[in-house]
Amino acid sequence: RLIGAHATASERLFGQPRAMGRLGKSRGTALARVMPVMVAGAICGSALSRIGDFTFVACTPLRMRSRVVACAAKGWQQGLDKALLDVDATLQERFEGLADAIRSPGEIAQTLAEAAQVIAEKGVGKGYPAALDALFPQGTLARSDLEGLAAVARQGPELLEGLQRSSSTRSSASAPSSASTAKAPDLKAFTDALSKLLSPDTVKATTDELANIFRKTPRGLEEPRFEVNGTGKGFEIRRYAPFTVAIRRMAAEKQDGEGFGALAGYLFGDNEEKRAMKMTMPVEIGYDASTPEARKMAFVMPSGDAMAVKGFPQPRDPTVELSEVPERLVAVHEFPGIATSLEVERQSEKLLRALEEDGRYAAEVAGQYSVLQYNPPYTLPWRRRNEIAIVVAAKISDDAEA
């Protein structure tokens, strides 16, 4: 029924003399034949490199739209999101989501017809942003995945270039390996480890951790407490409560791995008390335009340990230090994909422009910003949650000063 309704709608659209006159008979006929594939393929394929640059939202009929309006996803779009893309949906929720879509053939056909019409009238280049918003509105997992894929398509070559530079500067010399005497396997240790691995608690924890492959925000990890004080175009203002971080300063990008290893080692027991603490999120990398080659990586310390009588244990690694972060106001802009150096630079400039256009807030220290990364390395790249953060202060208007 859906295919038939869509074919009828496409025939009506492309059979109109006005549309045919604009496109030409052969081109219009070709578009009519391939429209079901073209709408999805053109939007998800050739448009991927530019999807992230558009913020249009389309839900009114395309002929009647005189300005961009915001809208929520329709029931069938939310249902397909839940059924096909939400890793945490139950089996019942998936069936209900599919049922919502099955019960809406007319609504689906209308949405497809509107997307097809705008592409027919404006062409793929100018028409796909509005068609994209009709098919995959902002706020849906499908739209988030498309924007993430677009970001990864741009970031992937940058990541490869960075890895090539890093490998070319790495010394080819390797330390000689020392001969070791083979030891007989410890059968008891092996059976104990296997028993622990197969315990119900371990299986549940492992299953939940594997689901983080598909989650935008991982479960089970603590993050600093904050409240949202306001929003702007493409950013939100958060007021963070005080918290403690473990910091390692780094002189170059290639030391990021060393920094992560040192901080994770401290958190997992490489400290004066050999105390293991829980992993937290996000991992923060701080930048300063005055010293572009220097950066610092920070792990948030778990609040439960902060309330312990002894406080936090002292690091054994002299490159790791503890620091108190006071209450502060932070402007945050979220972006998907891989946080390459060029992407971080682009997104920080985007946030600064948005703050300047908004006019209510200004950076406390010019040139300083951070990138916050929330996901484990194995999360799907297009589902990764990254944020640019700038510590800000509210501007005082001339009226307030008077």
CSV table of N, CA, C and O in Angstrom, one decimal, residues 294-382:
chain,number,residue,atom,x,y,z
A,294,ALA,N,50.8,23.1,23.5
A,294,ALA,CA,50.6,22.5,24.8
A,294,ALA,C,49.1,22.3,25.1
A,294,ALA,O,48.3,23.0,24.6
A,295,ARG,N,48.8,21.2,25.8
A,295,ARG,CA,47.4,20.9,26.2
A,295,ARG,C,47.4,20.2,27.5
A,295,ARG,O,48.5,19.7,27.9
A,296,LYS,N,46.3,20.0,28.1
A,296,LYS,CA,46.2,19.2,29.3
A,296,LYS,C,45.0,18.3,29.3
A,296,LYS,O,43.9,18.7,28.8
A,297,MET,N,45.2,17.1,29.7
A,297,MET,CA,44.1,16.1,29.8
A,297,MET,C,43.7,16.0,31.2
A,297,MET,O,44.5,16.0,32.1
A,298,ALA,N,42.4,15.9,31.4
A,298,ALA,CA,41.8,15.8,32.8
A,298,ALA,C,40.8,14.7,32.9
A,298,ALA,O,39.9,14.6,32.0
A,299,PHE,N,40.8,14.0,34.0
A,299,PHE,CA,39.8,13.0,34.4
A,299,PHE,C,39.1,13.6,35.6
A,299,PHE,O,39.7,14.1,36.5
A,300,VAL,N,37.7,13.5,35.6
A,300,VAL,CA,36.9,13.9,36.7
A,300,VAL,C,37.1,12.9,37.8
A,300,VAL,O,37.0,11.7,37.5
A,301,MET,N,37.3,13.3,39.0
A,301,MET,CA,37.4,12.4,40.1
A,301,MET,C,36.0,12.0,40.6
A,301,MET,O,35.2,12.9,40.7
A,302,PRO,N,35.8,10.7,41.0
A,302,PRO,CA,34.5,10.3,41.4
A,302,PRO,C,34.1,11.0,42.8
A,302,PRO,O,34.9,11.0,43.7
A,303,SER,N,32.9,11.5,42.9
A,303,SER,CA,32.5,12.2,44.0
A,303,SER,C,32.5,11.4,45.3
A,303,SER,O,32.7,11.9,46.4
A,304,GLY,N,32.2,10.1,45.2
A,304,GLY,CA,32.2,9.2,46.3
A,304,GLY,C,33.5,9.2,47.1
A,304,GLY,O,33.6,9.2,48.3
A,305,ASP,N,34.6,9.2,46.3
A,305,ASP,CA,35.9,9.2,46.9
A,305,ASP,C,36.2,10.6,47.5
A,305,ASP,O,37.0,10.7,48.5
A,306,ALA,N,35.7,11.6,46.9
A,306,ALA,CA,35.9,13.0,47.4
A,306,ALA,C,35.4,13.1,48.9
A,306,ALA,O,35.9,13.9,49.7
A,307,MET,N,34.3,12.3,49.2
A,307,MET,CA,33.7,12.4,50.5
A,307,MET,C,34.4,11.5,51.5
A,307,MET,O,34.0,11.5,52.7
A,308,ALA,N,35.4,10.7,51.1
A,308,ALA,CA,36.1,9.9,52.0
A,308,ALA,C,36.9,10.7,53.0
A,308,ALA,O,37.4,11.8,52.7
A,309,VAL,N,37.2,10.1,54.1
A,309,VAL,CA,37.9,10.9,55.2
A,309,VAL,C,39.3,11.2,54.7
A,309,VAL,O,39.8,12.3,54.9
A,310,LYS,N,40.0,10.3,54.0
A,310,LYS,CA,41.3,10.5,53.6
A,310,LYS,C,41.4,11.4,52.3
A,310,LYS,O,42.5,11.8,52.0
A,311,GLY,N,40.3,11.6,51.7
A,311,GLY,CA,40.4,12.4,50.4
A,311,GLY,C,40.9,11.5,49.3
A,311,GLY,O,41.0,10.3,49.4
A,312,PHE,N,41.4,12.1,48.3
A,312,PHE,CA,42.0,11.4,47.2
A,312,PHE,C,43.4,11.0,47.5
A,312,PHE,O,44.2,11.8,48.0
A,313,PRO,N,43.8,9.8,47.0
A,313,PRO,CA,45.2,9.4,47.2
A,313,PRO,C,46.2,10.2,46.3
A,313,PRO,O,45.8,10.6,45.2
A,314,GLN,N,47.4,10.4,46.7
A,314,GLN,CA,48.4,11.1,45.9
A,314,GLN,C,48.9,10.2,44.8
A,314,GLN,O,49.1,9.0,45.0
A,315,PRO,N,49.1,10.8,43.6
A,315,PRO,CA,49.6,10.0,42.5
A,315,PRO,C,51.0,9.6,42.7
A,315,PRO,O,51.8,10.3,43.3
A,316,ARG,N,51.4,8.4,42.2
A,316,ARG,CA,52.8,8.0,42.2
A,316,ARG,C,53.5,8.5,41.0
A,316,ARG,O,54.7,8.8,41.1
A,317,ASP,N,52.8,8.8,39.9
A,317,ASP,CA,53.4,9.3,38.7
A,317,ASP,C,53.6,10.8,38.9
A,317,ASP,O,52.6,11.6,39.1
A,318,PRO,N,54.8,11.4,38.8
A,318,PRO,CA,55.0,12.8,39.1
A,318,PRO,C,54.3,13.7,38.0
A,318,PRO,O,54.2,14.9,38.2
A,319,THR,N,54.0,13.1,36.9
A,319,THR,CA,53.3,13.9,35.8
A,319,THR,C,51.8,14.1,36.0
A,319,THR,O,51.2,14.9,35.3
A,320,VAL,N,51.3,13.4,37.0
A,320,VAL,CA,49.8,13.5,37.3
A,320,VAL,C,49.7,14.4,38.5
A,320,VAL,O,50.3,14.2,39.5
A,321,GLU,N,48.7,15.3,38.5
A,321,GLU,CA,48.5,16.2,39.6
A,321,GLU,C,47.0,16.3,39.8
A,321,GLU,O,46.2,16.2,38.9
A,322,LEU,N,46.6,16.7,41.0
A,322,LEU,CA,45.2,16.9,41.4
A,322,LEU,C,44.9,18.4,41.4
A,322,LEU,O,45.7,19.2,41.8
A,323,SER,N,43.7,18.7,41.0
A,323,SER,CA,43.3,20.2,41.0
A,323,SER,C,41.8,20.3,41.3
A,323,SER,O,41.0,19.5,40.8
A,324,GLU,N,41.5,21.4,42.0
A,324,GLU,CA,40.1,21.7,42.3
A,324,GLU,C,39.6,22.6,41.2
A,324,GLU,O,40.2,23.6,40.9
A,325,VAL,N,38.4,22.3,40.7
A,325,VAL,CA,37.7,23.1,39.7
A,325,VAL,C,36.6,23.9,40.4
A,325,VAL,O,35.7,23.2,40.9
A,326,PRO,N,36.6,25.2,40.5
A,326,PRO,CA,35.5,25.9,41.2
A,326,PRO,C,34.2,25.9,40.4
A,326,PRO,O,34.2,25.5,39.3
A,327,GLU,N,33.2,26.4,41.1
A,327,GLU,CA,31.9,26.5,40.4
A,327,GLU,C,32.1,27.5,39.2
A,327,GLU,O,32.8,28.5,39.3
A,328,ARG,N,31.5,27.2,38.1
A,328,ARG,CA,31.8,28.1,36.9
A,328,ARG,C,30.6,27.9,35.9
A,328,ARG,O,29.8,27.0,35.9
A,329,LEU,N,30.5,28.9,35.1
A,329,LEU,CA,29.5,29.0,34.0
A,329,LEU,C,30.2,28.6,32.7
A,329,LEU,O,31.3,29.2,32.3
A,330,VAL,N,29.6,27.7,32.0
A,330,VAL,CA,30.3,27.1,30.8
A,330,VAL,C,29.3,27.1,29.6
A,330,VAL,O,28.2,26.6,29.8
A,331,ALA,N,29.8,27.6,28.5
A,331,ALA,CA,29.0,27.4,27.2
A,331,ALA,C,29.4,26.2,26.6
A,331,ALA,O,30.6,25.9,26.4
A,332,VAL,N,28.5,25.3,26.2
A,332,VAL,CA,28.8,24.0,25.6
A,332,VAL,C,28.1,23.8,24.3
A,332,VAL,O,26.9,24.1,24.1
A,333,HIS,N,28.8,23.4,23.3
A,333,HIS,CA,28.3,23.1,21.9
A,333,HIS,C,28.6,21.6,21.6
A,333,HIS,O,29.8,21.2,21.7
A,334,GLU,N,27.6,20.8,21.3
A,334,GLU,CA,27.8,19.4,21.1
A,334,GLU,C,28.1,19.1,19.6
A,334,GLU,O,27.5,19.8,18.7
A,335,PHE,N,28.9,18.2,19.3
A,335,PHE,CA,29.1,17.7,17.9
A,335,PHE,C,29.5,16.3,17.9
A,335,PHE,O,30.0,15.7,18.8
A,336,PRO,N,29.1,15.6,16.8
A,336,PRO,CA,29.3,14.1,16.7
A,336,PRO,C,30.7,13.8,16.0
A,336,PRO,O,31.4,14.6,15.5
A,337,GLY,N,31.0,12.5,16.0
A,337,GLY,CA,32.1,12.0,15.3
A,337,GLY,C,33.4,11.9,16.0
A,337,GLY,O,33.4,11.7,17.2
A,338,ILE,N,34.5,12.1,15.3
A,338,ILE,CA,35.8,12.0,15.8
A,338,ILE,C,36.4,13.4,16.1
A,338,ILE,O,36.3,14.3,15.2
A,339,ALA,N,36.9,13.6,17.3
A,339,ALA,CA,37.5,14.9,17.7
A,339,ALA,C,38.9,15.1,17.1
A,339,ALA,O,39.9,15.1,17.9
A,340,THR,N,39.0,15.2,15.8
A,340,THR,CA,40.3,15.5,15.2
A,340,THR,C,40.7,17.0,15.6
A,340,THR,O,39.9,17.8,16.0
A,341,SER,N,42.0,17.3,15.4
A,341,SER,CA,42.5,18.6,15.7
A,341,SER,C,41.7,19.7,14.9
A,341,SER,O,41.3,20.7,15.4
A,342,LEU,N,41.5,19.4,13.6
A,342,LEU,CA,40.9,20.3,12.7
A,342,LEU,C,39.4,20.5,13.1
A,342,LEU,O,38.8,21.6,13.0
A,343,GLU,N,38.8,19.3,13.5
A,343,GLU,CA,37.4,19.4,13.8
A,343,GLU,C,37.2,20.2,15.1
A,343,GLU,O,36.2,21.0,15.3
A,344,VAL,N,38.1,20.0,16.1
A,344,VAL,CA,38.0,20.7,17.3
A,344,VAL,C,38.1,22.2,17.1
A,344,VAL,O,37.4,23.1,17.6
A,345,GLU,N,39.1,22.6,16.2
A,345,GLU,CA,39.3,24.0,15.8
A,345,GLU,C,38.0,24.5,15.2
A,345,GLU,O,37.6,25.6,15.5
A,346,ARG,N,37.4,23.8,14.2
A,346,ARG,CA,36.2,24.3,13.6
A,346,ARG,C,35.1,24.5,14.6
A,346,ARG,O,34.4,25.5,14.5
A,347,GLN,N,34.9,23.5,15.4
A,347,GLN,CA,33.7,23.6,16.4
A,347,GLN,C,33.9,24.7,17.4
A,347,GLN,O,33.0,25.3,17.8
A,348,SER,N,35.2,24.9,17.8
A,348,SER,CA,35.4,26.0,18.8
A,348,SER,C,35.1,27.3,18.2
A,348,SER,O,34.5,28.2,18.8
A,349,GLU,N,35.5,27.5,16.9
A,349,GLU,CA,35.2,28.7,16.2
A,349,GLU,C,33.7,28.9,16.0
A,349,GLU,O,33.2,30.0,16.1
A,350,LYS,N,33.0,27.8,15.8
A,350,LYS,CA,31.6,27.9,15.6
A,350,LYS,C,30.9,28.3,16.9
A,350,LYS,O,30.0,29.1,16.9
A,351,LEU,N,31.4,27.8,18.0
A,351,LEU,CA,30.8,28.2,19.3
A,351,LEU,C,31.1,29.7,19.6
A,351,LEU,O,30.2,30.4,20.1
A,352,LEU,N,32.3,30.1,19.3
A,352,LEU,CA,32.7,31.5,19.6
A,352,LEU,C,31.8,32.4,18.7
A,352,LEU,O,31.4,33.5,19.2
A,353,ARG,N,31.6,32.1,17.5
A,353,ARG,CA,30.7,32.9,16.6
A,353,ARG,C,29.3,32.9,17.2
A,353,ARG,O,28.6,34.0,17.2
A,354,ALA,N,28.8,31.8,17.6
A,354,ALA,CA,27.4,31.7,18.2
A,354,ALA,C,27.3,32.6,19.4
A,354,ALA,O,26.3,33.3,19.6
A,355,LEU,N,28.3,32.6,20.3
A,355,LEU,CA,28.3,33.4,21.5
A,355,LEU,C,28.4,34.9,21.1
A,355,LEU,O,27.7,35.7,21.7
A,356,GLU,N,29.2,35.2,20.1
A,356,GLU,CA,29.3,36.6,19.7
A,356,GLU,C,27.9,37.1,19.1
A,356,GLU,O,27.5,38.2,19.4
A,357,GLU,N,27.3,36.3,18.3
A,357,GLU,CA,26.0,36.7,17.7
A,357,GLU,C,24.9,36.7,18.8
A,357,GLU,O,24.0,37.6,18.8
A,358,ASP,N,25.0,35.9,19.8
A,358,ASP,CA,24.0,35.9,20.9
A,358,ASP,C,24.1,37.1,21.7
A,358,ASP,O,23.1,37.7,22.1
A,359,GLY,N,25.4,37.5,22.1
A,359,GLY,CA,25.6,38.7,22.8
A,359,GLY,C,25.4,38.7,24.3
A,359,GLY,O,25.7,39.7,24.9
A,360,ARG,N,25.0,37.6,24.9
A,360,ARG,CA,24.8,37.6,26.3
A,360,ARG,C,26.0,37.1,27.1
A,360,ARG,O,26.0,37.4,28.3
A,361,TYR,N,26.9,36.4,26.5
A,361,TYR,CA,28.0,35.8,27.2
A,361,TYR,C,29.3,36.1,26.5
A,361,TYR,O,29.3,36.2,25.2
A,362,ALA,N,30.4,36.1,27.2
A,362,ALA,CA,31.7,36.2,26.6
A,362,ALA,C,32.7,35.3,27.4
A,362,ALA,O,32.5,35.0,28.6
A,363,ALA,N,33.7,34.8,26.6
A,363,ALA,CA,34.7,33.9,27.2
A,363,ALA,C,35.5,34.7,28.3
A,363,ALA,O,35.8,35.8,28.2
A,364,GLU,N,35.7,34.0,29.5
A,364,GLU,CA,36.4,34.6,30.6
A,364,GLU,C,37.9,34.9,30.2
A,364,GLU,O,38.4,35.9,30.5
A,365,VAL,N,38.5,33.9,29.5
A,365,VAL,CA,39.9,34.0,29.1
A,365,VAL,C,39.9,33.7,27.6
A,365,VAL,O,39.6,32.6,27.2
A,366,ALA,N,40.3,34.7,26.8
A,366,ALA,CA,40.3,34.6,25.4
A,366,ALA,C,41.3,33.5,25.0
A,366,ALA,O,42.4,33.4,25.4
A,367,GLY,N,40.8,32.6,24.0
A,367,GLY,CA,41.7,31.6,23.5
A,367,GLY,C,41.7,30.3,24.2
A,367,GLY,O,42.3,29.4,23.8
A,368,GLN,N,41.0,30.2,25.4
A,368,GLN,CA,41.0,29.0,26.1
A,368,GLN,C,39.7,28.3,25.9
A,368,GLN,O,38.6,28.9,26.0
A,369,TYR,N,39.8,27.0,25.6
A,369,TYR,CA,38.6,26.1,25.5
A,369,TYR,C,38.9,24.7,25.7
A,369,TYR,O,40.1,24.3,25.8
A,370,SER,N,37.9,23.8,25.8
A,370,SER,CA,38.2,22.4,26.1
A,370,SER,C,37.3,21.6,25.2
A,370,SER,O,36.2,22.0,24.7
A,371,VAL,N,37.7,20.4,24.9
A,371,VAL,CA,36.9,19.4,24.2
A,371,VAL,C,36.6,18.3,25.2
A,371,VAL,O,37.5,17.8,25.9
A,372,LEU,N,35.3,17.9,25.4
A,372,LEU,CA,34.8,16.9,26.3
A,372,LEU,C,34.4,15.7,25.5
A,372,LEU,O,33.6,15.8,24.6
A,373,GLN,N,35.0,14.5,25.9
A,373,GLN,CA,34.7,13.3,25.1
A,373,GLN,C,34.1,12.3,26.1
A,373,GLN,O,34.7,12.0,27.2
A,374,TYR,N,33.0,11.7,25.8
A,374,TYR,CA,32.2,10.9,26.7
A,374,TYR,C,32.3,9.4,26.4
A,374,TYR,O,31.9,8.6,27.3
A,375,ASN,N,32.7,9.0,25.3
A,375,ASN,CA,32.5,7.6,24.9
A,375,ASN,C,33.8,6.7,25.0
A,375,ASN,O,34.9,7.3,24.8
A,376,PRO,N,33.7,5.4,25.2
A,376,PRO,CA,34.8,4.5,25.1
A,376,PRO,C,35.3,4.4,23.6
A,376,PRO,O,34.5,4.8,22.7
A,377,PRO,N,36.5,4.0,23.4
A,377,PRO,CA,37.0,4.0,22.0
A,377,PRO,C,36.2,3.1,21.0
A,377,PRO,O,36.2,3.3,19.8
A,378,TYR,N,35.4,2.1,21.5
A,378,TYR,CA,34.7,1.2,20.6
A,378,TYR,C,33.3,1.7,20.3
A,378,TYR,O,32.6,1.0,19.6
A,379,THR,N,32.9,2.8,20.8
A,379,THR,CA,31.6,3.3,20.4
A,379,THR,C,31.6,3.7,18.9
A,379,THR,O,32.6,4.2,18.3
A,380,LEU,N,30.5,3.4,18.2
A,380,LEU,CA,30.4,3.7,16.7
A,380,LEU,C,30.8,5.2,16.5
A,380,LEU,O,30.2,6.1,17.2
A,381,PRO,N,31.6,5.5,15.6
A,381,PRO,CA,32.1,6.9,15.5
A,381,PRO,C,31.0,7.9,15.3
A,381,PRO,O,31.1,9.0,15.9
A,382,TRP,N,29.9,7.6,14.5
A,382,TRP,CA,28.9,8.6,14.3
A,382,TRP,C,27.9,8.7,15.4
A,382,TRP,O,27.1,9.6,15.4
